[in-house]
Each structure stands twice: as C-alpha cells, then as structure tokens.
Amino acid sequence: MRGSVVATVAGAVLLAAAPRCPAAGAEARGKLTTAESPTVAVLAPMNPRRLFVLDTMFPAAQAAKTYVLDGSTGAIEGMFNQAYWPNFGISPDGTELYAVDTYWEKHTRGRRSDYIVVRDARTLDVREDVPLPNGRQIIVSKKNNFDITPDGRYGLTYNLAPETAVTITDLRARRTVGEVAIPGCALIFAQAPHRFSSLCADGAVLTASFDDDGAFTTQRATRVFDAVNDPAFEHSGWDKPHRTLYLVTYHGRVIPVDLDGEKAVPGTPWWLASEQERAEGWLPGGWQVSHVHSATRRLYVLMHQGHYWTEKSSGTEVWEFDAADGRRLQRIRLPEPAQSISVSQDDAPLLYAITDSARILAFRLDTGALLYRTEPVGFTPQLLTVWGN
Amino acid sequence: MRLVSQSAIDRLFERMARATAQRTSRRSFLAQLGAWAAGAGALPLLPVARAAPAAAANAPPREELASVFARNAQTNDPTQCNYWRYCASDGYLCACCGGGPSTCPPGTSPSPTSWIGSCINPDDGKTYLIAYRDCCGQDSCGRCSCLGQEGDMPSYRPQLNSDIVWCLGAPSMVYHCSSAGLVGLAE
Amino acid sequence: MLRRRAGSHAAGLGVAGFALGVALALAPGVGAQVTSNVPDVLARREGLWLAPLPRAAQIYATTCAGCHGEMGRSADEIPVLANRVGYFARTPAGRRYLVEVPNVALSPRTDAEIALVMNWLLENYSRGELPRDFVPYSEEEVRDLRMARIDVARTRAQVVSDLVARRLLPSADLLALPATRSY
C-alpha cells in the first residue's frame, strides 16, 4: 500500500543539453532548463485500506477538510477542503467522492449555497457541484445524515427546515429529483437502490421507498427502541451489505434491526456488557461509537466506564462482538481515549480510531496489536470513512 | 456608583412592568417574561418570588443530587465548564467570548430557536429549565470548549439535541458560541 | 458585559434569560463597582428567587418553546402559535390536526400531558381565536388522535382552505408558511 501514491509524468528533465561549462563571462545559449518540473500526484485506485478522515475544524468550522490516508501505514496521501459541518461519502464503485458542503458568498454571510461536490477519487479534482436547492440540516457532522444507495445512483441528504425530510439527488444525472418527508424522524440508512430507513422520535424505524421521480411511500415499524429512556446512538452499527442495523443504545443494549423489506423488523436485543461489567459502569460512548465488519458480521463498539449521560465520553476500549449471537470476541485496550472508530472491510481488517489528541490509531484485528499511531491529523478529526460499508 | 440595591430592584421591576405594558415588540424580553407566567395578553407576572425560601438553607448535600454534573458544579463563574447551567452545554461558552451565560458577544445574534434542557442548581438543589441557545453570525469563538451531556438526546429528538446548530431563524446559520439562559424553576 | 450593552439593548434583548440580566440592563448607572455580573451571584445578594413555572408552562417550555418560541412566535419558517393556533380549533378537522401534527403525535409526552399543554396553549396564546364553545381536549381524545400519521402539508392546506371557505378564517395568509429560506 505504501506505493499507492503514484508519481506521474515527467519528474526529471534531462540535463544532457548542457554539454560543457561555458567559459567565464561568455553568454550561455538556449533557455533555462530546470532539474525538476512540478508534478501532481494521483492516488492509486480505491482500496479497502484507504482511510478518509473528516476534520470538522471545530475552532474554525468553515474550514473543514477531509484527509486521505493510507490506512496500512497511516501516511497522508492527500487532502481536500470541505465547508461547514459537512458530510462525506464514497461511490460504491470507488471512483468518485462526494462532499456535502454549505457555503456562504462572503465566508460567513451573504447568499447560502449547498452542494454535493463530486470529486474524482484519484485526482481529487472537482467534477461537478450538484446543488441542493432546499439546503441541508446544519449539525455537527454525523455520518448518517448522508448516505448513498448501494447501486451508487442516489445520494440522500437529511434536512430539517423545519420539516424533516430527505433530499434525493440522482448522482448519475447530477441533479436533485425530490424530497421524502419523514415526519418526526432523522438519519439515513440506505439499504437498497430505492429505499432507506430512518430512526424516529417515538422509537419507530421508518422505511421509505421512492421511485426515479421522487414519489415515495413510507412504513413505520413502531416501538423498535425506547427513544425516551434508552435511545439508540446515531452512529449505531450499520451493516449495509446485509441490510442490518445494529442499534446500540445509551444503556448498552444492541437491538438488531432487519432493514431488508418495506418495513423494518426488530430482532432479539442483547447486552454489550455483562451484569458485572455494567455494575462497574461499562457503557458505549463517544462520537462514531460503532462500526461493523460486514464480511464477518462483527460489531465493534467504543466502551468506557462512566454513568448514564456519559454518552459522548471517549472510549478507553473497543469491544469486538459476533453480531449474530452477541458473543464478545475481544477487548482492545486503547493507549489513549478515542471518540470515533471504523474498521477496514478487507479480509485482514484493521481497526482505526481517532484519539482525543487528534491522532489516528490502527490495530490488527487478528491479534489486537497496535500497528501504528500517527501524529495529529488536522485539528478536530471527527469522522472516519472506509470503502465498502 | 453603587451596588444594585434592593430598592433599585424594586424600582426596576416597576419599570419593567410599565415597559411591558407599553411595548408590543415580539422581541421584547419583558413581554416574554410576562408570557411565561400568565400567558400572552394577560398582565405580566414576573416569575420572581420575593423572600428567599427556606430551600436555600435546606439544600440537599451535593452527593445526594440526582445530577452528577451538579455535584461538581459551581454558581460563581460562568467562564468555567462546571458552571451549573452548563450541564448540557456543548460548544464554546459565550461567557468566554465577550458575552455572558445569556448574553451574545458583540457582532452576533441570539437565535430565536433553542433547545431547552434542565440542570440542578447546587445552591438550592432545585431543577431549573435552561435554554441552550446559540449566538450566531461569526465563526466559532474558539474559547472555553465544554461538553455537558446531561439530557442530550440523538438528533431524531431535535428538541433535546445539542449538536444541531441552533441558529434557525437567526440572521445567519454560522455558529459562534453557546449560551445557557435561565427559563425558570421547574417543579 | 451586561453593563456595556445596557444603553442600546435594554429593549431588544432577545435571549430568553434571567430577570436580573434585564434588571442590570435597565439600571441606570449600575456598574463600575459591581464586582460580579454573574446572575446567580446578584440573585443571591438581592435575595431574589424564581417562583416555579406552572406545570403546563414547563411542558410547553421543554417540548415546544425551543422552536415555537416563548411567545409562540420565532423563526419565520416555524408556524406561529400566538394569536393563530386557535383558528384550527374552529373545525373538527382543524382540531384533529393540532394533535395529529407529528411533533405533537410523536412527542414522548403522555396523552394527559399533551391535553394539558394543548389546552393551556390555546387558552393563553390564542384565546381570541378560539370558538366560543371550545371544549378542552381530553386525555382520551389525545390518545386516539395521536395514532394518526398524516401528510402534514396536505392536511394543513385542506384545513386552512376549509376554514376560509366557511368564513372561519379571514384570510389563508394568516396561517400561511413562508417558503423555506436560505440563510
């Protein structure tokens, strides 16, 4: 993976044209030739170990950016600007990157514009700014305020203006085709080419099916979780390939939800921590609290010792579970607390974590051993994105 | 110059009541106060009781307070994260940015929208409703970043979510800092 | 900081805040020797204490007021309640709509709490628009109504046009929602 940044085109200019040193005081003939001319690196094709780190730049939040890292080594391969509390996504075929951005004409004032900015995944060049005419919700960046249907055709952005709705953008045609009203619900989990699900204020899971013209129908599965006493994290474990959402709750339960059909079907809940561990205060918490390795259906959760209302406290360990039966397989102790985690989706997966000191940690999941710890990446790196889930 | 005296407060409340009667601006804070107590259109009753109730003297021991935040909170310094009203304040404190716990810094505007949570005041052990309202119009203040978490719910319950940029309805959606205004005493 | 703003902002403080904050802002000459402008410190010194909010006001505060505003009016794109919401109670469909609207129907509040706050809101923020024979919502009525999942925009439009047709609403503009603005 180290060689994934491919230097291209003429790096060196031949020096052969300078046959001999001219005599002192004599005029040199010909034009200036430099030893090196500038070149631009191009990223290697998308691969499962590529890691995208969204730095929301909290102290100067209009200067958010996404760093591109080689997840195998932690080396920075590139960076591009995002705007204000943005979102980010990768096309399923790995050729395009999508940045959901909000700009004002005069930095903090003037006319506002919202776009899905389409970039080439290898050059990072902008291919198109696709307008979001109704805007988007501005909220501290959460992954599932933007999702892409598994066929790559539709980008779905969440809006609260103040009606809650999901804007459907045809990424192929580069235009927004409609809005799906999702009263009382939020977040987007796009499981099928014309379908997504959302979590609702009353503990329901809404599933919306839409067509190419933006017409839609919705169905609610009620009482999937307790939105008052034990709410589900926004960054619950999303296994998109298997259309299964593992709701992780504030108290530390996991509620598997089958999102395959037109209506969500909840499964049997299980606890992350044993009774003894819960008595010791072990709870899930952080920002990007959980992730799923889809091929093995393993769920990873950031855990810490605290009390109720420490749902955003950084994790000191990552726990690995077999999501099928809730069996815990591994506890990885973090050398420093972390807020966000993600897992590469290849056959030898790595666990990535963003620490409180803005560093990226990577662990081998077969051994649980720390592979590397980077220098700080940006100022307030907050979200991790990998290709494939 | 003198300290605010009891009689000065008396006169002020008189003036406030008169001012309320005269002013109809929807942005009038005085009218807002009246509305809370008596409903719009009725005579304003300020939600202020006169005599210090015995509750202050009988404040429960800190370790018995239901809120973990309140057990370690103080009521003197709003530039610190443990100021009692910040039990769910997530962001930069306006009090560190040229404003106060319920005052926006110069160059910014309070949003007409907010989310309303509740914190326990350790001085009397009572629960107060707090409006978490953002000051909007300049980029992040960048000072005194705090992460109060009590009562913060996911964004599918926006009425209780602190991650939303609460600048809906303000002149600008750009977040500057977080204020924590006192709404009133809960039961 | 309060002191410095006193002159120009006495009438315009929009932050829902603390009575003493206003007291300071209005106080002539308050300032130089005041060693603290922390509302709690001043309140302690003056022996001022807040009286409890009525139960319905508390429910309104924590469930509704964040968006709709303390006075029942806030951002342009959020429906105005003050001197408006009572119109809906003039027809059976409008009365149903007020509880079927998602932020009421899906609220974590109990049926009894919703009935309490709806009746309080209508009586205190829009009494003038209520029909003379207004019957307060009961817990049972709320329980039944909030089961509905409506198409909000369509239902609202139907209710409003019906109110106009029956001359129960002077103009549809009174209950119109402005197009989403960008800012």
CSV table of C-alpha atoms in Angstrom, one decimal, chain A residues 52-57 60-68 78-89 97-103 107 115-120 123-126 128-129 378-379:
chain,number,residue,atom,x,y,z
A,52,PHE,CA,-10.8,9.1,4.9
A,53,VAL,CA,-10.6,11.4,8.0
A,54,LEU,CA,-13.1,14.2,8.2
A,55,ASP,CA,-11.7,17.1,10.2
A,56,THR,CA,-14.6,19.3,11.2
A,57,MET,CA,-12.2,22.0,12.4
A,60,ALA,CA,-12.8,27.5,12.6
A,61,ALA,CA,-15.7,25.3,11.4
A,62,GLN,CA,-15.9,26.7,7.9
A,63,ALA,CA,-12.5,25.2,7.2
A,64,ALA,CA,-13.5,21.6,7.5
A,65,LYS,CA,-11.4,19.2,5.4
A,66,THR,CA,-11.0,15.6,4.6
A,67,TYR,CA,-7.7,13.9,4.7
A,68,VAL,CA,-6.9,10.8,2.7
A,78,GLY,CA,-3.9,13.8,0.2
A,79,MET,CA,-6.4,16.3,1.4
A,80,PHE,CA,-9.3,18.4,0.1
A,81,ASN,CA,-11.4,21.2,1.5
A,82,GLN,CA,-14.8,20.8,2.8
A,83,ALA,CA,-17.0,23.6,4.1
A,84,TYR,CA,-19.4,23.9,7.0
A,85,TRP,CA,-20.3,20.9,9.2
A,86,PRO,CA,-20.0,18.7,6.1
A,87,ASN,CA,-20.7,15.1,5.2
A,88,PHE,CA,-18.7,12.8,3.1
A,89,GLY,CA,-19.3,9.6,1.0
A,97,LEU,CA,-16.0,11.1,-3.7
A,98,TYR,CA,-19.0,13.1,-2.5
A,99,ALA,CA,-18.7,16.1,-0.2
A,100,VAL,CA,-21.9,17.6,1.1
A,101,ASP,CA,-21.0,21.2,1.8
A,102,THR,CA,-22.6,24.5,2.7
A,103,TYR,CA,-21.0,27.8,1.6
A,107,HIS,CA,-17.4,33.5,4.1
A,115,TYR,CA,-23.9,21.3,-2.8
A,116,ILE,CA,-23.0,17.7,-3.2
A,117,VAL,CA,-19.5,18.3,-4.6
A,118,VAL,CA,-18.4,15.4,-6.8
A,119,ARG,CA,-14.7,14.6,-6.9
A,120,ASP,CA,-12.6,12.2,-8.9
A,123,THR,CA,-7.1,13.2,-8.7
A,124,LEU,CA,-9.5,14.8,-6.1
A,125,ASP,CA,-10.5,17.2,-8.9
A,126,VAL,CA,-14.0,18.5,-8.7
A,128,GLU,CA,-19.4,18.8,-10.5
A,129,ASP,CA,-21.1,20.8,-7.9
A,378,GLY,CA,-5.8,18.2,11.4
A,379,PHE,CA,-7.3,19.9,14.5
